[in-house]
Short mmCIF file of C-alpha atoms and ligand atoms in Angstrom, two decimals:
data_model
loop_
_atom_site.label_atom_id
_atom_site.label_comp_id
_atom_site.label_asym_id
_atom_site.label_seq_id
_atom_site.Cartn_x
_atom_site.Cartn_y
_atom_site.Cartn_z
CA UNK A 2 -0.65 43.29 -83.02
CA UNK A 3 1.74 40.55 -82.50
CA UNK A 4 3.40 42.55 -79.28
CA UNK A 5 0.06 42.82 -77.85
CA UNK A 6 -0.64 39.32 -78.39
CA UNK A 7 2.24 38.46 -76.76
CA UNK A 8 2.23 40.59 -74.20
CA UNK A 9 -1.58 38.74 -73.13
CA UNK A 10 0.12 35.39 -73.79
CA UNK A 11 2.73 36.05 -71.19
CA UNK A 12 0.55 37.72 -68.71
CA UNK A 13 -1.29 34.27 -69.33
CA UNK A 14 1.17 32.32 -69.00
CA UNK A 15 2.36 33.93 -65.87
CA UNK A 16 -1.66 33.89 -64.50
CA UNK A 17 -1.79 29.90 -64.63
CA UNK A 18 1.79 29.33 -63.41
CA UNK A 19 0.82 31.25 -60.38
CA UNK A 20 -2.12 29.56 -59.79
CA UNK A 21 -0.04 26.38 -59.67
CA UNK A 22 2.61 27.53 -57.36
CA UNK A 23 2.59 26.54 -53.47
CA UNK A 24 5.42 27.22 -52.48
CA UNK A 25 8.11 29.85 -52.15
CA UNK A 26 11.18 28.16 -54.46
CA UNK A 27 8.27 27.51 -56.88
CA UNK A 28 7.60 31.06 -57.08
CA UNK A 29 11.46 32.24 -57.22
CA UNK A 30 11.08 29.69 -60.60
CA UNK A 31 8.32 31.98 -61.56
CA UNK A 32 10.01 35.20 -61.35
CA UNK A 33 13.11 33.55 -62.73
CA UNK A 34 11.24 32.46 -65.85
CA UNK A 35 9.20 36.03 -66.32
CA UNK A 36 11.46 38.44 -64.75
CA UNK A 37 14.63 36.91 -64.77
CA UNK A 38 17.70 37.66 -67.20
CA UNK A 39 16.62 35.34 -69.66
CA UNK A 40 13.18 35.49 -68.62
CA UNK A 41 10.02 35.98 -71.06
CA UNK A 42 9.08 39.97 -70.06
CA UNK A 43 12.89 40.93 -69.96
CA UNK A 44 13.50 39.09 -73.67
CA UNK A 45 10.30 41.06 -74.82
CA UNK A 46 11.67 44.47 -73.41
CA UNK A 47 14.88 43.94 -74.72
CA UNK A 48 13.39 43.88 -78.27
CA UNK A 49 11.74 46.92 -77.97
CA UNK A 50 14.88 48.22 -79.93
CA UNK A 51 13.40 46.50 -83.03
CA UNK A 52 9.72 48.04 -83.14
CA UNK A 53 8.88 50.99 -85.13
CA UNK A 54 9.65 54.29 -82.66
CA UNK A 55 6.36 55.22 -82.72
CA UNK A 56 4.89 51.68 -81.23
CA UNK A 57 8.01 51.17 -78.87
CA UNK A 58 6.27 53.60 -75.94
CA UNK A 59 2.76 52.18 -76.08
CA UNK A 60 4.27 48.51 -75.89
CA UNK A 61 7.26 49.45 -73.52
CA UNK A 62 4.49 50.88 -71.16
CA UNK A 63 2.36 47.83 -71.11
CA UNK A 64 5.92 45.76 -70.74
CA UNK A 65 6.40 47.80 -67.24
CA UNK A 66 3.15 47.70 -66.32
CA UNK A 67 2.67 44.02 -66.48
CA UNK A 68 6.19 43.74 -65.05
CA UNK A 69 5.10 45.64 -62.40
CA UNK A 70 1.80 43.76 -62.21
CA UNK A 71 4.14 40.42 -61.79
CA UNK A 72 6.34 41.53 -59.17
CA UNK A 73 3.82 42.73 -57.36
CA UNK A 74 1.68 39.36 -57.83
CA UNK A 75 4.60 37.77 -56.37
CA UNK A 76 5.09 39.47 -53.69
CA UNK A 77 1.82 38.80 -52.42
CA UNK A 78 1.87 35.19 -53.52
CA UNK A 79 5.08 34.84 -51.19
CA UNK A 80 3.81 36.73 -48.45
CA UNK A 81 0.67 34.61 -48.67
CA UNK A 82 2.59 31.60 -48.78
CA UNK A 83 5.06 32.52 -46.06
CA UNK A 84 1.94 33.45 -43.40
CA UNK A 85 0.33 30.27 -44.02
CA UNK A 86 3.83 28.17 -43.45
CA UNK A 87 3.66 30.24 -40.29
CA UNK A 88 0.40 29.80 -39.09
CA UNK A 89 1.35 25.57 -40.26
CA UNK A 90 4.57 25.90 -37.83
CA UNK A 91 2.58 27.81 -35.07
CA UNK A 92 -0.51 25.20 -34.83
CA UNK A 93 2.41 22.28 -34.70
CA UNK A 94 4.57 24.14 -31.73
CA UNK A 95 1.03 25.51 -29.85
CA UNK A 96 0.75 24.65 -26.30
CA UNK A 97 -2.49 23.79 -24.98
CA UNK A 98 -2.32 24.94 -21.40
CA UNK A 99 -5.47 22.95 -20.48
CA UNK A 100 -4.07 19.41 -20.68
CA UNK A 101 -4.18 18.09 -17.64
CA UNK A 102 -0.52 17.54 -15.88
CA UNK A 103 2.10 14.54 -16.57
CA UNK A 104 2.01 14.33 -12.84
CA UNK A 105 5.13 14.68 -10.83
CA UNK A 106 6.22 11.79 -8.40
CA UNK A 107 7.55 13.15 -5.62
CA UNK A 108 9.15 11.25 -2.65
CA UNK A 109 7.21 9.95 0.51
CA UNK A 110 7.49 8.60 4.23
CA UNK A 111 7.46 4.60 3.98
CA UNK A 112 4.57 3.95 5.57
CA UNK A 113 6.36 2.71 9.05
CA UNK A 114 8.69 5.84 8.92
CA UNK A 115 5.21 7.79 8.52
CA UNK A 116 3.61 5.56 11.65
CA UNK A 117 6.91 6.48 13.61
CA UNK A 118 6.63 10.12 13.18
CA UNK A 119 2.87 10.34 13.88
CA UNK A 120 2.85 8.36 17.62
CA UNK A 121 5.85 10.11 18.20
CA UNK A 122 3.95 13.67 17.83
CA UNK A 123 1.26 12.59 19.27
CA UNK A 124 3.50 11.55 22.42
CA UNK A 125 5.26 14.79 22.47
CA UNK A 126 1.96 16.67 22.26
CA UNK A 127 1.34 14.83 25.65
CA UNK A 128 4.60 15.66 27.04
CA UNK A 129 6.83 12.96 25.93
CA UNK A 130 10.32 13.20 25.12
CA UNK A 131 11.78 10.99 21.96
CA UNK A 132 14.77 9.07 22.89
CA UNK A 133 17.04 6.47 21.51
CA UNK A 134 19.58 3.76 21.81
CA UNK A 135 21.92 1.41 20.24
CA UNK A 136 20.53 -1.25 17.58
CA UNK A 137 23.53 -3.41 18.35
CA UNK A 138 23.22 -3.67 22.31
CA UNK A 139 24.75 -5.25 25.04
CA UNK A 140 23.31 -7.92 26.70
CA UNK A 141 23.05 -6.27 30.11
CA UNK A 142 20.83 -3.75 28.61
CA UNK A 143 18.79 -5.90 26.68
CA UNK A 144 18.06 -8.16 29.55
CA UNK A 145 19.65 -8.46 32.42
CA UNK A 146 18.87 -5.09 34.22
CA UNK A 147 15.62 -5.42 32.48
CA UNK A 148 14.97 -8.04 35.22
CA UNK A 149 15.93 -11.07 32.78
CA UNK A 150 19.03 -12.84 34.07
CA UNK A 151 21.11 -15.51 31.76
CA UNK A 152 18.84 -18.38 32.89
CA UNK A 153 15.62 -16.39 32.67
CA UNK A 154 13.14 -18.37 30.23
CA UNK A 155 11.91 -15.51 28.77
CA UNK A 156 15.19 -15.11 26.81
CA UNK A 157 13.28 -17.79 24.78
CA UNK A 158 10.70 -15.70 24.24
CA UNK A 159 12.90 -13.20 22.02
CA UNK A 160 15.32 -15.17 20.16
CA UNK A 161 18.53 -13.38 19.75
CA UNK A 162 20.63 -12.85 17.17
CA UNK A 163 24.07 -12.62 18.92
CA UNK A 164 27.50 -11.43 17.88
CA UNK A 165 30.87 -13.12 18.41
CA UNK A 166 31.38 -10.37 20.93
CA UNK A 167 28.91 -11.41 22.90
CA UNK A 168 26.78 -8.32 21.82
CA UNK A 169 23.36 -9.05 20.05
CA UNK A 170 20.49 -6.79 17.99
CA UNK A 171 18.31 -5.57 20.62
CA UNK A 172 15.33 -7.78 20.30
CA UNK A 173 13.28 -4.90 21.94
CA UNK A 174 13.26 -0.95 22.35
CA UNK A 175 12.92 -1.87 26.16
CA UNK A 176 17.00 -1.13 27.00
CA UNK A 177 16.32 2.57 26.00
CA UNK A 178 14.28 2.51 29.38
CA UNK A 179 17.41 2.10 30.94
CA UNK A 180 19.60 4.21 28.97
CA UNK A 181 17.10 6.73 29.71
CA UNK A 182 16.50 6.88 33.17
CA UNK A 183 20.64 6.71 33.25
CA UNK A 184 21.03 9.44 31.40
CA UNK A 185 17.69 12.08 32.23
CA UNK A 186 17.12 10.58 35.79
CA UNK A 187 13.49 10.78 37.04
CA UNK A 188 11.03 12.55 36.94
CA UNK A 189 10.83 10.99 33.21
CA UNK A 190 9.07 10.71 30.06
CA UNK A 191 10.19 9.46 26.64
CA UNK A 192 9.16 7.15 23.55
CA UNK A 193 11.83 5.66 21.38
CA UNK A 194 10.59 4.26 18.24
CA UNK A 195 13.23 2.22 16.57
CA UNK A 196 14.14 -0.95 14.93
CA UNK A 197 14.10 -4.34 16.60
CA UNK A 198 15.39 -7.66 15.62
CA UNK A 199 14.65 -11.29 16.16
CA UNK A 200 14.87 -14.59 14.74
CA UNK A 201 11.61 -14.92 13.16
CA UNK A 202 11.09 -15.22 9.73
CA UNK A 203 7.39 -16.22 8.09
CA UNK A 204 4.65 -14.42 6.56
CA UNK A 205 3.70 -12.42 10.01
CA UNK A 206 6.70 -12.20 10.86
CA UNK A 207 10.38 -10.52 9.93
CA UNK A 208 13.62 -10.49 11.37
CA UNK A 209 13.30 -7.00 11.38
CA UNK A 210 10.66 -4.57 12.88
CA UNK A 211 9.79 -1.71 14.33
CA UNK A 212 8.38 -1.08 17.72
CA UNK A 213 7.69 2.14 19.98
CA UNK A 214 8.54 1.86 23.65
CA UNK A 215 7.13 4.52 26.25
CA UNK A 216 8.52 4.86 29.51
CA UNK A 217 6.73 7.09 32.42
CA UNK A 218 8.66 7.29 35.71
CA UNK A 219 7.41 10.37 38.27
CA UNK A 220 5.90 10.05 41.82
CA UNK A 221 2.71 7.76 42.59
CA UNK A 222 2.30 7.06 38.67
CA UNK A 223 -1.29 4.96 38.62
CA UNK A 224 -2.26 1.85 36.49
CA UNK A 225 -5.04 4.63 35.31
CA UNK A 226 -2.64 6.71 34.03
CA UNK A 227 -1.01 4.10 31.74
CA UNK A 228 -4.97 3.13 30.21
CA UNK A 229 -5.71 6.63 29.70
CA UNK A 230 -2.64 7.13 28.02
CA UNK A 231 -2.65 4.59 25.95
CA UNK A 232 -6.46 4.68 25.08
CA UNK A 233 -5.46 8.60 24.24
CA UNK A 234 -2.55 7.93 21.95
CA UNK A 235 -4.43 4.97 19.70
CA UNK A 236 -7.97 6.88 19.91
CA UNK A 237 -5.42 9.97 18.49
CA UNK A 238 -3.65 7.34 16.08
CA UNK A 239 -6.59 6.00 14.14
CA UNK A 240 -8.98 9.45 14.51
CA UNK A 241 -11.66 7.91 16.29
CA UNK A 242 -12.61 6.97 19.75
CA UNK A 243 -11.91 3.11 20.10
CA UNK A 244 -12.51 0.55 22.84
CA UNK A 245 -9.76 -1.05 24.66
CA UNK A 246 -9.34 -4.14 26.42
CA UNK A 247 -6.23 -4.69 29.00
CA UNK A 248 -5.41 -8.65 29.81
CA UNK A 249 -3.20 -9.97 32.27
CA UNK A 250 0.14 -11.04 31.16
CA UNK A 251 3.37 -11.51 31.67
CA UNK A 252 6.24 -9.47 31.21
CA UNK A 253 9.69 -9.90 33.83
CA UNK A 254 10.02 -6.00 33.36
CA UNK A 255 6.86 -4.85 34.66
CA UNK A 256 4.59 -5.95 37.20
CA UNK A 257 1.97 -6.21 37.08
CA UNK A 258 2.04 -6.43 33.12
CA UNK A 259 -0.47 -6.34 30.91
CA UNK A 260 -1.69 -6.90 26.82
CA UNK A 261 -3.74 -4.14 25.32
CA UNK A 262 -6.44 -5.13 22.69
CA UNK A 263 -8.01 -2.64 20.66
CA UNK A 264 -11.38 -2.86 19.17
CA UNK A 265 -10.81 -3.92 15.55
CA UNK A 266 -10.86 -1.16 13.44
CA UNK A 267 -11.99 -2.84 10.21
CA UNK A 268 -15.02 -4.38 11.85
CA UNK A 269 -15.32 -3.05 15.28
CA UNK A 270 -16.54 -6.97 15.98
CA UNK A 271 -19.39 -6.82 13.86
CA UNK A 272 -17.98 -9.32 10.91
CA UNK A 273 -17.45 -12.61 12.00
CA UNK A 274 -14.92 -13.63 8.47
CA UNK A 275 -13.29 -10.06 9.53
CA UNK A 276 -9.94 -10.80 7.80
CA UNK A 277 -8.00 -7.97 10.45
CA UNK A 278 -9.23 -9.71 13.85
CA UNK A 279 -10.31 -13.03 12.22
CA UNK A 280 -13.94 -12.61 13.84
CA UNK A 281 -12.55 -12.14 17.64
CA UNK A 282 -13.31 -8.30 17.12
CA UNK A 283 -9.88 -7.50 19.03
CA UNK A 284 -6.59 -6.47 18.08
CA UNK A 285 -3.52 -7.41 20.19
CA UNK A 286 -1.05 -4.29 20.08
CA UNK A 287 1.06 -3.27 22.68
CA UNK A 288 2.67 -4.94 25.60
CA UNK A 289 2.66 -2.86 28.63
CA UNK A 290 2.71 -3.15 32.95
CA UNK A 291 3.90 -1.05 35.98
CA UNK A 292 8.17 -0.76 35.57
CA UNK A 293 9.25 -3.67 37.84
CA UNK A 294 11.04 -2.31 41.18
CA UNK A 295 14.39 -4.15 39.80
CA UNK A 296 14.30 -2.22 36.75
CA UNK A 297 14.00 1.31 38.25
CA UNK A 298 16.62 0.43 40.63
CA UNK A 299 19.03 -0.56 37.46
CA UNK A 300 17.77 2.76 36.08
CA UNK A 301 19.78 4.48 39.71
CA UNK A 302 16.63 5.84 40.58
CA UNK A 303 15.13 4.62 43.85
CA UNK A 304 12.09 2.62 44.03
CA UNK A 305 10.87 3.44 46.77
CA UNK A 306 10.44 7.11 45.86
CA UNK A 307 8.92 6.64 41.81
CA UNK A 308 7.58 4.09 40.18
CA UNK A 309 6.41 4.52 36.06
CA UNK A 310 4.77 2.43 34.03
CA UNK A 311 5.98 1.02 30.68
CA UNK A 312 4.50 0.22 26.97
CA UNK A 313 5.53 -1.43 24.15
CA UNK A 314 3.86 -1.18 20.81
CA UNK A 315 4.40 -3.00 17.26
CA UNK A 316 4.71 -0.27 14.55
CA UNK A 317 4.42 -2.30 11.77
CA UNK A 318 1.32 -3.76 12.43
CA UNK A 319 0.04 0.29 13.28
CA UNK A 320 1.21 0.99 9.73
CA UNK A 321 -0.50 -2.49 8.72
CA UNK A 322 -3.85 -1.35 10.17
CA UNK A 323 -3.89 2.65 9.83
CA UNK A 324 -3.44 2.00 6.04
CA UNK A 325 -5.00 -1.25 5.41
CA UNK A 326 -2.18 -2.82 4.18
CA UNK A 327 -2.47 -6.77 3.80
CA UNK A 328 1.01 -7.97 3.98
CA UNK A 329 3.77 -7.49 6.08
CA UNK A 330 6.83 -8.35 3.20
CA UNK A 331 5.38 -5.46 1.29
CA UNK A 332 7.06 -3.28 3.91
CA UNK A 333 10.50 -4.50 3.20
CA UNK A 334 10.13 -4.67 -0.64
CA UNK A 335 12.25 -2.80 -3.22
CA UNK A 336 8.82 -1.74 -5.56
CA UNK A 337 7.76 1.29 -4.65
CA UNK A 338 4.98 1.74 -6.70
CA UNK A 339 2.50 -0.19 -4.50
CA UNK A 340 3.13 2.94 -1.70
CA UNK A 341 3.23 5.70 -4.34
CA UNK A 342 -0.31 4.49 -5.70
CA UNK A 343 -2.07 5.32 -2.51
CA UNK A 344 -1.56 1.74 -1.05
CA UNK A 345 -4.53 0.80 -3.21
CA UNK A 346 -5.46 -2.74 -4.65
CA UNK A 347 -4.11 -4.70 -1.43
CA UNK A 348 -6.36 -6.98 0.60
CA UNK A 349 -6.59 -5.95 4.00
CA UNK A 350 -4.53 -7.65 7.05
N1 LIG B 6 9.48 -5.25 25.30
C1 LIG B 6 8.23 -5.96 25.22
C2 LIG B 6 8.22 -6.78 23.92
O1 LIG B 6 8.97 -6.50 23.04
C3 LIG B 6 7.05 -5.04 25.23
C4 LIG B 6 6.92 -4.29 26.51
C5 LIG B 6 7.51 -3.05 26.66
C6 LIG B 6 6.20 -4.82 27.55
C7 LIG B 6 7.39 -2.36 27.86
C8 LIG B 6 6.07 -4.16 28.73
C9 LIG B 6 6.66 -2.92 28.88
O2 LIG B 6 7.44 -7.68 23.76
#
């Protein structure tokens, strides 16, 4: 039977074209070319007309059939198709929520800000106040009630920058001793960390630095008093017990006046090449004495009734040493990324 023939030919036909299709516009082709107006199945129904009346049901039911058997072959070709172009899109937009994290830079203390802040707590937790004064300071408060008069040689010692004015950038945090005890009176206690200036300008050295001052003025303050204190803040500083070491020196503030050493803390004296104390197993780091009569006077409190003693401490080189950090100019310089990598890969001081 020719229909019947035809009828498997087309069903054929349709079988391989499937089998060849991947995707979904290739399958509307498909059901354009079998089901479609013109398509094969719809010519072959639309001749039923011509077959002898008693063939036309037998073939016209095996027409709907396989019609039936195409759509439906479709349909489960496209759905097929469509849940694997899913499943495609899914796997390319997962998420894998194990990667490890891009990492998020967020912003930190410079590492002199961060010295600052931790002296200064540890200072408050022993009763300090934190004070401060003028970067651009007069010269009466910068030296001359600090017992340095204009012809004083120590003036030398701390080369100024001045201003037309006649004002200068304090070269010290030492006129905030006076400010103080003008403003609080005595009994007193403060630190003042802040910025100092000078005209220096070399490898150890920059025109700019920080330093902490720490002024104690009550009744019958002791020599003792100033060593413990300082041995307490440093020991707290660098979160270990350290030895100290207090030479005689010169200062026209305080009297008598003193240097403080601290044991190295890279070496504790045990290296002789020790790059941080250069084999001497010391560290210079504060200047310090008992407040000079002169000065408390200048401060309007009267001498004869307190005395105080006095400290001044370099912050960069505490930043230097608490985070072994090699070179001073890194301090001042615009790359960040040195600090924000944990300080690491610099030789030590
Ligand atoms: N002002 C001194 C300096 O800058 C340090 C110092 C402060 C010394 C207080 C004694 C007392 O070198």
């Amino acid at each position: 039977m020719p229909e019947d023939m035809n009828i498997n030919a087309v069903r054929d036909s349709f079988t391989e074209s499937l089998a060849g299709a991947s995707t979904l516009q290739e399958l509307d082709e498909i059901r354009v070319k079998f089901t479609g107006k013109k398509g094969t199945l719809t010519q072959l129904l639309r001749s039923l007309g011509k077959l002898p009346p008693e063939k036309r049901k037998e073939i016209g039911q095996s027409l709907n059939t396989l019609r039936d058997e195409i759509e439906n072959e479709l349909d489960l070709a496209g759905r097929r198709i469509r849940d694997s172009e899913n499943e495609k899109q899914e796997i390319s937009e997962r998420i894998d929520v194990t990667l490890p994290q891009k990492g998020r830079i967020s912003g930190a203390f410079h590492p002199v800000l961060q010295t600052m802040h931790e002296l200064a707590d540890i200072m408050q937790g022993l009763g300090y106040s934190v004070a401060s004064g003028p970067e651009v300071e007069e010269d009466y408060y910068n030296f001359e009630c600090l017992n340095v008069p204009p012809w004083h040689p120590a003036r030398d010692m701390q080369d100024t920058f001045y201003f037309p004015d006649g004002k200068l950038l304090r070269t010290h945090t030492s006129p905030v001793q006076i400010r103080s005890m003008l403003q609080y009176g005595a009994p007193l206690r403060i630190v003042c960390p802040g910025k100092v200036y000078r005209r220096d300008n070399d490898t150890t050295h920059s025109p700019m630095f920080t330093q902490m001052e720490g002024l104690l003025v009550d009744k019958n303050v002791s020599f003792s008093m100033m060593k413990g204190t300082m041995s307490e803040m440093l020991n707290a500083f660098f979160g270990k017990s350290l030895r100290y070491r207090f030479r005689a020196s010169y200062f026209p503030f305080t009297e008598p006046s003193m240097e403080l050493d601290m044991e190295c803390v890279e070496c504790s004296g045990h290296d002789a090449h020790c790059r941080v104390c250069h084999g001497t197993g010391w560290l210079e780091v504060a200047g310090m004495g008992m407040v000079h009569p002169n000065v408390i006077r200048a401060g309007k409190i009267d001498p004869d009734e307190y005395n105080g003693f006095a400290f001044g401490i370099g912050l960069d080189r505490m930043a230097m040493l608490k985070y072994g950090i090699g070179d001073l100019r890194l301090f001042f310089d615009g790359n960040i990324s040195y600090f924000m990598s944990g300080f690491g890969g610099a030789e030590k001081c």
